[in-house]
């Protein structure tokens, strides 16, 4: 059995790491589309085609369940994929819903009507494509009423993280947070709506200050996956080994991944289905 984890690059490793801690015996196949990262500045059509190609590669590896550990792909492509592309015996799940369920104090998978929740002012930090899709606001509106969301498109941040330029990344976090706080001075909660951002989570926390509750996806996605697999154990799929696939240069990607996760990660070249 193996579950697939898809991202445009290295950010999904934050989700993989949390899933590995929560479900240590579950084999995972990671796909990073490093040759095409960042997705956050692409249009929805482009993101759809790149995402379906990567997810097909994970299906071909024996994964019946794939987590889109990429908010940009979840926002711009997931709904279209679920409506007409995902085969009946496979599942593709995004990373927004667990986050919103946590923010709105719901049990995993609780689809009851929207209701008032404690939090009223939410700051969303995400890629330009995720912000312009408004997918976060749409999913939130299915579950909560009366929540004001102020979104900050964090252009350039994913590139800085992928390049490993953490000094630039820190400066960008500070300026994006300042820009948002000018429009919403007192958010109660902040959402890190990009799986790359946990790699700079401490900088977000420092810039936001101690009064803002920061919601970060990796542990929430891992918890909700564990719950899902209890209900649907057959979706763990046929693959049996953990592996890391990339469309980029495996050596370079392995070096950066090892630096980010502080443990040895060896990527292999992904075999892609025809575009
Ligand atoms: N880490 C991804 C996300 O969660 C993708 C960022 C990008 O490729 O721009 O949005």
PDB file of N, CA and C in Angstrom, residues 91-174:
ATOM      1  N   UNK A  91      -8.960   8.200  -5.600  1.00  0.00           N
ATOM      2  CA  UNK A  91      -9.384   9.417  -4.895  1.00  0.00           C
ATOM      3  C   UNK A  91      -8.244  10.438  -4.923  1.00  0.00           C
ATOM      4  N   UNK A  92      -8.634  11.692  -5.099  1.00  0.00           N
ATOM      5  CA  UNK A  92      -7.666  12.783  -4.974  1.00  0.00           C
ATOM      6  C   UNK A  92      -8.245  13.765  -3.959  1.00  0.00           C
ATOM      7  N   UNK A  93      -7.503  14.020  -2.899  1.00  0.00           N
ATOM      8  CA  UNK A  93      -7.977  14.918  -1.840  1.00  0.00           C
ATOM      9  C   UNK A  93      -7.065  16.140  -1.752  1.00  0.00           C
ATOM     10  N   UNK A  94      -7.667  17.278  -1.425  1.00  0.00           N
ATOM     11  CA  UNK A  94      -6.885  18.514  -1.312  1.00  0.00           C
ATOM     12  C   UNK A  94      -6.490  18.800   0.126  1.00  0.00           C
ATOM     13  N   UNK A  95      -5.851  19.947   0.317  1.00  0.00           N
ATOM     14  CA  UNK A  95      -5.364  20.287   1.661  1.00  0.00           C
ATOM     15  C   UNK A  95      -6.129  21.438   2.328  1.00  0.00           C
ATOM     16  N   UNK A  96      -7.097  22.018   1.589  1.00  0.00           N
ATOM     17  CA  UNK A  96      -7.869  23.110   2.192  1.00  0.00           C
ATOM     18  C   UNK A  96      -8.823  22.640   3.276  1.00  0.00           C
ATOM     19  N   UNK A  97      -9.535  21.531   2.941  1.00  0.00           N
ATOM     20  CA  UNK A  97     -10.669  21.160   3.788  1.00  0.00           C
ATOM     21  C   UNK A  97     -10.250  20.853   5.234  1.00  0.00           C
ATOM     22  N   UNK A  98      -9.177  20.050   5.460  1.00  0.00           N
ATOM     23  CA  UNK A  98      -8.788  19.806   6.860  1.00  0.00           C
ATOM     24  C   UNK A  98      -8.484  21.103   7.615  1.00  0.00           C
ATOM     25  N   UNK A  99      -7.877  22.046   6.897  1.00  0.00           N
ATOM     26  CA  UNK A  99      -7.537  23.325   7.524  1.00  0.00           C
ATOM     27  C   UNK A  99      -8.802  24.091   7.927  1.00  0.00           C
ATOM     28  N   UNK A 100      -9.751  24.100   7.031  1.00  0.00           N
ATOM     29  CA  UNK A 100     -10.992  24.850   7.301  1.00  0.00           C
ATOM     30  C   UNK A 100     -11.809  24.137   8.378  1.00  0.00           C
ATOM     31  N   UNK A 101     -11.776  22.792   8.360  1.00  0.00           N
ATOM     32  CA  UNK A 101     -12.474  22.062   9.417  1.00  0.00           C
ATOM     33  C   UNK A 101     -11.874  22.411  10.784  1.00  0.00           C
ATOM     34  N   UNK A 102     -10.565  22.527  10.857  1.00  0.00           N
ATOM     35  CA  UNK A 102      -9.927  22.884  12.134  1.00  0.00           C
ATOM     36  C   UNK A 102     -10.299  24.310  12.531  1.00  0.00           C
ATOM     37  N   UNK A 103     -10.258  25.215  11.571  1.00  0.00           N
ATOM     38  CA  UNK A 103     -10.557  26.622  11.853  1.00  0.00           C
ATOM     39  C   UNK A 103     -12.007  26.793  12.326  1.00  0.00           C
ATOM     40  N   UNK A 104     -12.897  25.967  11.791  1.00  0.00           N
ATOM     41  CA  UNK A 104     -14.322  26.110  12.113  1.00  0.00           C
ATOM     42  C   UNK A 104     -14.768  25.087  13.165  1.00  0.00           C
ATOM     43  N   UNK A 105     -13.805  24.507  13.849  1.00  0.00           N
ATOM     44  CA  UNK A 105     -14.031  23.605  14.993  1.00  0.00           C
ATOM     45  C   UNK A 105     -14.930  22.427  14.627  1.00  0.00           C
ATOM     46  N   UNK A 106     -14.686  21.824  13.466  1.00  0.00           N
ATOM     47  CA  UNK A 106     -15.483  20.675  13.038  1.00  0.00           C
ATOM     48  C   UNK A 106     -14.715  19.370  13.176  1.00  0.00           C
ATOM     49  N   UNK A 107     -15.469  18.264  13.273  1.00  0.00           N
ATOM     50  CA  UNK A 107     -14.856  16.938  13.156  1.00  0.00           C
ATOM     51  C   UNK A 107     -14.451  16.756  11.697  1.00  0.00           C
ATOM     52  N   UNK A 108     -13.441  15.916  11.435  1.00  0.00           N
ATOM     53  CA  UNK A 108     -13.055  15.621  10.042  1.00  0.00           C
ATOM     54  C   UNK A 108     -14.263  15.091   9.290  1.00  0.00           C
ATOM     55  N   UNK A 109     -14.517  15.643   8.121  1.00  0.00           N
ATOM     56  CA  UNK A 109     -15.584  15.120   7.262  1.00  0.00           C
ATOM     57  C   UNK A 109     -16.983  15.560   7.661  1.00  0.00           C
ATOM     58  N   UNK A 110     -17.107  16.486   8.612  1.00  0.00           N
ATOM     59  CA  UNK A 110     -18.429  16.978   9.033  1.00  0.00           C
ATOM     60  C   UNK A 110     -18.951  17.945   7.961  1.00  0.00           C
ATOM     61  N   UNK A 111     -19.996  17.504   7.251  1.00  0.00           N
ATOM     62  CA  UNK A 111     -20.527  18.329   6.158  1.00  0.00           C
ATOM     63  C   UNK A 111     -21.841  18.996   6.523  1.00  0.00           C
ATOM     64  N   UNK A 112     -22.086  19.211   7.804  1.00  0.00           N
ATOM     65  CA  UNK A 112     -23.343  19.838   8.218  1.00  0.00           C
ATOM     66  C   UNK A 112     -23.360  21.308   7.764  1.00  0.00           C
ATOM     67  N   UNK A 113     -24.541  21.947   7.761  1.00  0.00           N
ATOM     68  CA  UNK A 113     -24.657  23.309   7.222  1.00  0.00           C
ATOM     69  C   UNK A 113     -23.743  24.313   7.934  1.00  0.00           C
ATOM     70  N   UNK A 114     -23.464  25.444   7.256  1.00  0.00           N
ATOM     71  CA  UNK A 114     -22.583  26.454   7.857  1.00  0.00           C
ATOM     72  C   UNK A 114     -23.167  27.024   9.137  1.00  0.00           C
ATOM     73  N   UNK A 115     -22.297  27.398  10.063  1.00  0.00           N
ATOM     74  CA  UNK A 115     -22.767  27.968  11.328  1.00  0.00           C
ATOM     75  C   UNK A 115     -21.783  29.034  11.811  1.00  0.00           C
ATOM     76  N   UNK A 116     -22.204  29.793  12.813  1.00  0.00           N
ATOM     77  CA  UNK A 116     -21.316  30.818  13.400  1.00  0.00           C
ATOM     78  C   UNK A 116     -20.166  30.121  14.109  1.00  0.00           C
ATOM     79  N   UNK A 117     -18.967  30.701  13.992  1.00  0.00           N
ATOM     80  CA  UNK A 117     -17.807  30.116  14.672  1.00  0.00           C
ATOM     81  C   UNK A 117     -17.114  31.210  15.480  1.00  0.00           C
ATOM     82  N   UNK A 118     -16.189  30.796  16.348  1.00  0.00           N
ATOM     83  CA  UNK A 118     -15.567  31.774  17.255  1.00  0.00           C
ATOM     84  C   UNK A 118     -14.746  32.810  16.496  1.00  0.00           C
ATOM     85  N   UNK A 119     -14.017  32.354  15.491  1.00  0.00           N
ATOM     86  CA  UNK A 119     -13.106  33.268  14.816  1.00  0.00           C
ATOM     87  C   UNK A 119     -13.875  34.130  13.794  1.00  0.00           C
ATOM     88  N   UNK A 120     -13.548  35.429  13.772  1.00  0.00           N
ATOM     89  CA  UNK A 120     -14.304  36.358  12.902  1.00  0.00           C
ATOM     90  C   UNK A 120     -13.418  37.042  11.864  1.00  0.00           C
ATOM     91  N   UNK A 121     -12.114  37.154  12.156  1.00  0.00           N
ATOM     92  CA  UNK A 121     -11.204  37.857  11.245  1.00  0.00           C
ATOM     93  C   UNK A 121     -10.019  36.959  10.938  1.00  0.00           C
ATOM     94  N   UNK A 122      -9.921  36.550   9.679  1.00  0.00           N
ATOM     95  CA  UNK A 122      -8.905  35.576   9.300  1.00  0.00           C
ATOM     96  C   UNK A 122      -7.993  36.156   8.227  1.00  0.00           C
ATOM     97  N   UNK A 123      -6.697  36.031   8.454  1.00  0.00           N
ATOM     98  CA  UNK A 123      -5.700  36.453   7.464  1.00  0.00           C
ATOM     99  C   UNK A 123      -5.251  35.223   6.683  1.00  0.00           C
ATOM    100  N   UNK A 124      -5.319  35.297   5.368  1.00  0.00           N
ATOM    101  CA  UNK A 124      -4.896  34.170   4.531  1.00  0.00           C
ATOM    102  C   UNK A 124      -3.639  34.557   3.751  1.00  0.00           C
ATOM    103  N   UNK A 125      -2.586  33.761   3.894  1.00  0.00           N
ATOM    104  CA  UNK A 125      -1.363  33.960   3.116  1.00  0.00           C
ATOM    105  C   UNK A 125      -1.258  32.793   2.144  1.00  0.00           C
ATOM    106  N   UNK A 126      -1.148  33.102   0.847  1.00  0.00           N
ATOM    107  CA  UNK A 126      -1.137  32.020  -0.146  1.00  0.00           C
ATOM    108  C   UNK A 126      -0.489  32.536  -1.428  1.00  0.00           C
ATOM    109  N   UNK A 127      -0.392  31.660  -2.422  1.00  0.00           N
ATOM    110  CA  UNK A 127       0.196  32.082  -3.707  1.00  0.00           C
ATOM    111  C   UNK A 127      -0.821  32.956  -4.464  1.00  0.00           C
ATOM    112  N   UNK A 128      -0.344  33.738  -5.440  1.00  0.00           N
ATOM    113  CA  UNK A 128      -1.285  34.563  -6.208  1.00  0.00           C
ATOM    114  C   UNK A 128      -2.410  33.738  -6.841  1.00  0.00           C
ATOM    115  N   UNK A 129      -2.094  32.529  -7.368  1.00  0.00           N
ATOM    116  CA  UNK A 129      -3.138  31.716  -8.022  1.00  0.00           C
ATOM    117  C   UNK A 129      -4.167  31.230  -7.001  1.00  0.00           C
ATOM    118  N   UNK A 130      -3.722  30.849  -5.808  1.00  0.00           N
ATOM    119  CA  UNK A 130      -4.666  30.402  -4.766  1.00  0.00           C
ATOM    120  C   UNK A 130      -5.558  31.562  -4.347  1.00  0.00           C
ATOM    121  N   UNK A 131      -4.962  32.738  -4.148  1.00  0.00           N
ATOM    122  CA  UNK A 131      -5.768  33.892  -3.713  1.00  0.00           C
ATOM    123  C   UNK A 131      -6.786  34.241  -4.788  1.00  0.00           C
ATOM    124  N   UNK A 132      -6.363  34.268  -6.052  1.00  0.00           N
ATOM    125  CA  UNK A 132      -7.329  34.721  -7.065  1.00  0.00           C
ATOM    126  C   UNK A 132      -8.402  33.674  -7.334  1.00  0.00           C
ATOM    127  N   UNK A 133      -8.161  32.410  -7.003  1.00  0.00           N
ATOM    128  CA  UNK A 133      -9.220  31.389  -7.195  1.00  0.00           C
ATOM    129  C   UNK A 133     -10.385  31.575  -6.212  1.00  0.00           C
ATOM    130  N   UNK A 134     -10.139  32.197  -5.084  1.00  0.00           N
ATOM    131  CA  UNK A 134     -11.112  32.353  -3.996  1.00  0.00           C
ATOM    132  C   UNK A 134     -11.636  30.997  -3.480  1.00  0.00           C
ATOM    133  N   UNK A 135     -10.888  29.945  -3.732  1.00  0.00           N
ATOM    134  CA  UNK A 135     -11.320  28.607  -3.299  1.00  0.00           C
ATOM    135  C   UNK A 135     -11.397  28.513  -1.773  1.00  0.00           C
ATOM    136  N   UNK A 136     -10.502  29.188  -1.084  1.00  0.00           N
ATOM    137  CA  UNK A 136     -10.519  29.139   0.383  1.00  0.00           C
ATOM    138  C   UNK A 136     -11.822  29.746   0.912  1.00  0.00           C
ATOM    139  N   UNK A 137     -12.163  30.932   0.384  1.00  0.00           N
ATOM    140  CA  UNK A 137     -13.398  31.600   0.836  1.00  0.00           C
ATOM    141  C   UNK A 137     -14.623  30.731   0.517  1.00  0.00           C
ATOM    142  N   UNK A 138     -14.575  30.055  -0.662  1.00  0.00           N
ATOM    143  CA  UNK A 138     -15.721  29.217  -1.060  1.00  0.00           C
ATOM    144  C   UNK A 138     -15.878  28.046  -0.086  1.00  0.00           C
ATOM    145  N   UNK A 139     -14.776  27.348   0.204  1.00  0.00           N
ATOM    146  CA  UNK A 139     -14.852  26.207   1.125  1.00  0.00           C
ATOM    147  C   UNK A 139     -15.250  26.665   2.527  1.00  0.00           C
ATOM    148  N   UNK A 140     -14.777  27.841   2.917  1.00  0.00           N
ATOM    149  CA  UNK A 140     -15.119  28.368   4.243  1.00  0.00           C
ATOM    150  C   UNK A 140     -16.614  28.677   4.323  1.00  0.00           C
ATOM    151  N   UNK A 141     -17.162  29.248   3.235  1.00  0.00           N
ATOM    152  CA  UNK A 141     -18.583  29.623   3.235  1.00  0.00           C
ATOM    153  C   UNK A 141     -19.496  28.396   3.350  1.00  0.00           C
ATOM    154  N   UNK A 142     -19.002  27.204   2.926  1.00  0.00           N
ATOM    155  CA  UNK A 142     -19.796  25.973   3.094  1.00  0.00           C
ATOM    156  C   UNK A 142     -19.898  25.589   4.565  1.00  0.00           C
ATOM    157  N   UNK A 143     -18.988  26.107   5.399  1.00  0.00           N
ATOM    158  CA  UNK A 143     -18.892  25.624   6.785  1.00  0.00           C
ATOM    159  C   UNK A 143     -19.120  26.686   7.854  1.00  0.00           C
ATOM    160  N   UNK A 144     -18.942  27.972   7.502  1.00  0.00           N
ATOM    161  CA  UNK A 144     -19.031  29.015   8.546  1.00  0.00           C
ATOM    162  C   UNK A 144     -19.728  30.243   8.003  1.00  0.00           C
ATOM    163  N   UNK A 145     -20.377  30.977   8.902  1.00  0.00           N
ATOM    164  CA  UNK A 145     -20.953  32.257   8.486  1.00  0.00           C
ATOM    165  C   UNK A 145     -20.323  33.396   9.305  1.00  0.00           C
ATOM    166  N   UNK A 146     -20.282  34.560   8.669  1.00  0.00           N
ATOM    167  CA  UNK A 146     -19.822  35.760   9.377  1.00  0.00           C
ATOM    168  C   UNK A 146     -18.319  35.837   9.586  1.00  0.00           C
ATOM    169  N   UNK A 147     -17.529  35.186   8.737  1.00  0.00           N
ATOM    170  CA  UNK A 147     -16.071  35.264   8.889  1.00  0.00           C
ATOM    171  C   UNK A 147     -15.507  36.160   7.777  1.00  0.00           C
ATOM    172  N   UNK A 148     -14.741  37.152   8.206  1.00  0.00           N
ATOM    173  CA  UNK A 148     -14.140  38.098   7.272  1.00  0.00           C
ATOM    174  C   UNK A 148     -12.726  37.590   6.931  1.00  0.00           C
ATOM    175  N   UNK A 149     -12.451  37.378   5.631  1.00  0.00           N
ATOM    176  CA  UNK A 149     -11.133  36.868   5.224  1.00  0.00           C
ATOM    177  C   UNK A 149     -10.396  37.953   4.443  1.00  0.00           C
ATOM    178  N   UNK A 150      -9.168  38.247   4.858  1.00  0.00           N
ATOM    179  CA  UNK A 150      -8.310  39.181   4.100  1.00  0.00           C
ATOM    180  C   UNK A 150      -7.144  38.345   3.563  1.00  0.00           C
ATOM    181  N   UNK A 151      -7.001  38.352   2.234  1.00  0.00           N
ATOM    182  CA  UNK A 151      -5.997  37.462   1.628  1.00  0.00           C
ATOM    183  C   UNK A 151      -4.802  38.246   1.111  1.00  0.00           C
ATOM    184  N   UNK A 152      -3.616  37.713   1.352  1.00  0.00           N
ATOM    185  CA  UNK A 152      -2.392  38.342   0.873  1.00  0.00           C
ATOM    186  C   UNK A 152      -1.693  37.406  -0.117  1.00  0.00           C
ATOM    187  N   UNK A 153      -1.646  37.773  -1.402  1.00  0.00           N
ATOM    188  CA  UNK A 153      -0.875  36.952  -2.347  1.00  0.00           C
ATOM    189  C   UNK A 153       0.624  37.158  -2.106  1.00  0.00           C
ATOM    190  N   UNK A 154       1.310  36.090  -1.758  1.00  0.00           N
ATOM    191  CA  UNK A 154       2.720  36.227  -1.368  1.00  0.00           C
ATOM    192  C   UNK A 154       3.622  35.929  -2.566  1.00  0.00           C
ATOM    193  N   UNK A 155       3.548  36.787  -3.586  1.00  0.00           N
ATOM    194  CA  UNK A 155       4.372  36.606  -4.788  1.00  0.00           C
ATOM    195  C   UNK A 155       5.843  36.533  -4.416  1.00  0.00           C
ATOM    196  N   UNK A 156       6.564  35.603  -5.031  1.00  0.00           N
ATOM    197  CA  UNK A 156       8.018  35.510  -4.855  1.00  0.00           C
ATOM    198  C   UNK A 156       8.464  34.626  -3.705  1.00  0.00           C
ATOM    199  N   UNK A 157       7.568  34.341  -2.766  1.00  0.00           N
ATOM    200  CA  UNK A 157       8.015  33.613  -1.566  1.00  0.00           C
ATOM    201  C   UNK A 157       8.377  32.158  -1.881  1.00  0.00           C
ATOM    202  N   UNK A 158       7.554  31.513  -2.722  1.00  0.00           N
ATOM    203  CA  UNK A 158       7.859  30.119  -3.069  1.00  0.00           C
ATOM    204  C   UNK A 158       9.199  30.033  -3.812  1.00  0.00           C
ATOM    205  N   UNK A 159       9.449  30.993  -4.719  1.00  0.00           N
ATOM    206  CA  UNK A 159      10.739  30.964  -5.450  1.00  0.00           C
ATOM    207  C   UNK A 159      11.901  31.067  -4.470  1.00  0.00           C
ATOM    208  N   UNK A 160      11.786  31.990  -3.516  1.00  0.00           N
ATOM    209  CA  UNK A 160      12.881  32.172  -2.554  1.00  0.00           C
ATOM    210  C   UNK A 160      13.111  30.880  -1.771  1.00  0.00           C
ATOM    211  N   UNK A 161      12.020  30.223  -1.361  1.00  0.00           N
ATOM    212  CA  UNK A 161      12.163  28.983  -0.582  1.00  0.00           C
ATOM    213  C   UNK A 161      12.762  27.886  -1.466  1.00  0.00           C
ATOM    214  N   UNK A 162      12.248  27.745  -2.708  1.00  0.00           N
ATOM    215  CA  UNK A 162      12.774  26.705  -3.605  1.00  0.00           C
ATOM    216  C   UNK A 162      14.261  26.942  -3.889  1.00  0.00           C
ATOM    217  N   UNK A 163      14.675  28.227  -3.955  1.00  0.00           N
ATOM    218  CA  UNK A 163      16.091  28.509  -4.209  1.00  0.00           C
ATOM    219  C   UNK A 163      16.933  28.309  -2.952  1.00  0.00           C
ATOM    220  N   UNK A 164      16.261  28.125  -1.823  1.00  0.00           N
ATOM    221  CA  UNK A 164      16.991  27.954  -0.560  1.00  0.00           C
ATOM    222  C   UNK A 164      17.505  29.276  -0.013  1.00  0.00           C
ATOM    223  N   UNK A 165      16.958  30.407  -0.531  1.00  0.00           N
ATOM    224  CA  UNK A 165      17.412  31.726  -0.063  1.00  0.00           C
ATOM    225  C   UNK A 165      16.534  32.155   1.123  1.00  0.00           C
ATOM    226  N   UNK A 166      16.890  31.677   2.317  1.00  0.00           N
ATOM    227  CA  UNK A 166      16.030  31.882   3.476  1.00  0.00           C
ATOM    228  C   UNK A 166      16.095  33.309   4.005  1.00  0.00           C
ATOM    229  N   UNK A 167      17.137  34.042   3.663  1.00  0.00           N
ATOM    230  CA  UNK A 167      17.219  35.451   4.105  1.00  0.00           C
ATOM    231  C   UNK A 167      16.207  36.271   3.305  1.00  0.00           C
ATOM    232  N   UNK A 168      16.185  36.031   1.997  1.00  0.00           N
ATOM    233  CA  UNK A 168      15.178  36.691   1.159  1.00  0.00           C
ATOM    234  C   UNK A 168      13.771  36.269   1.600  1.00  0.00           C
ATOM    235  N   UNK A 169      13.591  34.975   1.872  1.00  0.00           N
ATOM    236  CA  UNK A 169      12.273  34.466   2.278  1.00  0.00           C
ATOM    237  C   UNK A 169      11.799  35.183   3.544  1.00  0.00           C
ATOM    238  N   UNK A 170      12.697  35.368   4.506  1.00  0.00           N
ATOM    239  CA  UNK A 170      12.321  36.027   5.765  1.00  0.00           C
ATOM    240  C   UNK A 170      11.890  37.481   5.498  1.00  0.00           C
ATOM    241  N   UNK A 171      12.649  38.169   4.647  1.00  0.00           N
ATOM    242  CA  UNK A 171      12.302  39.564   4.341  1.00  0.00           C
ATOM    243  C   UNK A 171      10.946  39.630   3.650  1.00  0.00           C
ATOM    244  N   UNK A 172      10.686  38.650   2.774  1.00  0.00           N
ATOM    245  CA  UNK A 172       9.394  38.653   2.069  1.00  0.00           C
ATOM    246  C   UNK A 172       8.242  38.383   3.028  1.00  0.00           C
ATOM    247  N   UNK A 173       8.435  37.454   3.951  1.00  0.00           N
ATOM    248  CA  UNK A 173       7.381  37.167   4.930  1.00  0.00           C
ATOM    249  C   UNK A 173       7.033  38.446   5.682  1.00  0.00           C
ATOM    250  N   UNK A 174       8.081  39.159   6.137  1.00  0.00           N
ATOM    251  CA  UNK A 174       7.842  40.392   6.909  1.00  0.00           C
ATOM    252  C   UNK A 174       7.035  41.392   6.101  1.00  0.00           C
TER     253      UNK A 174
END
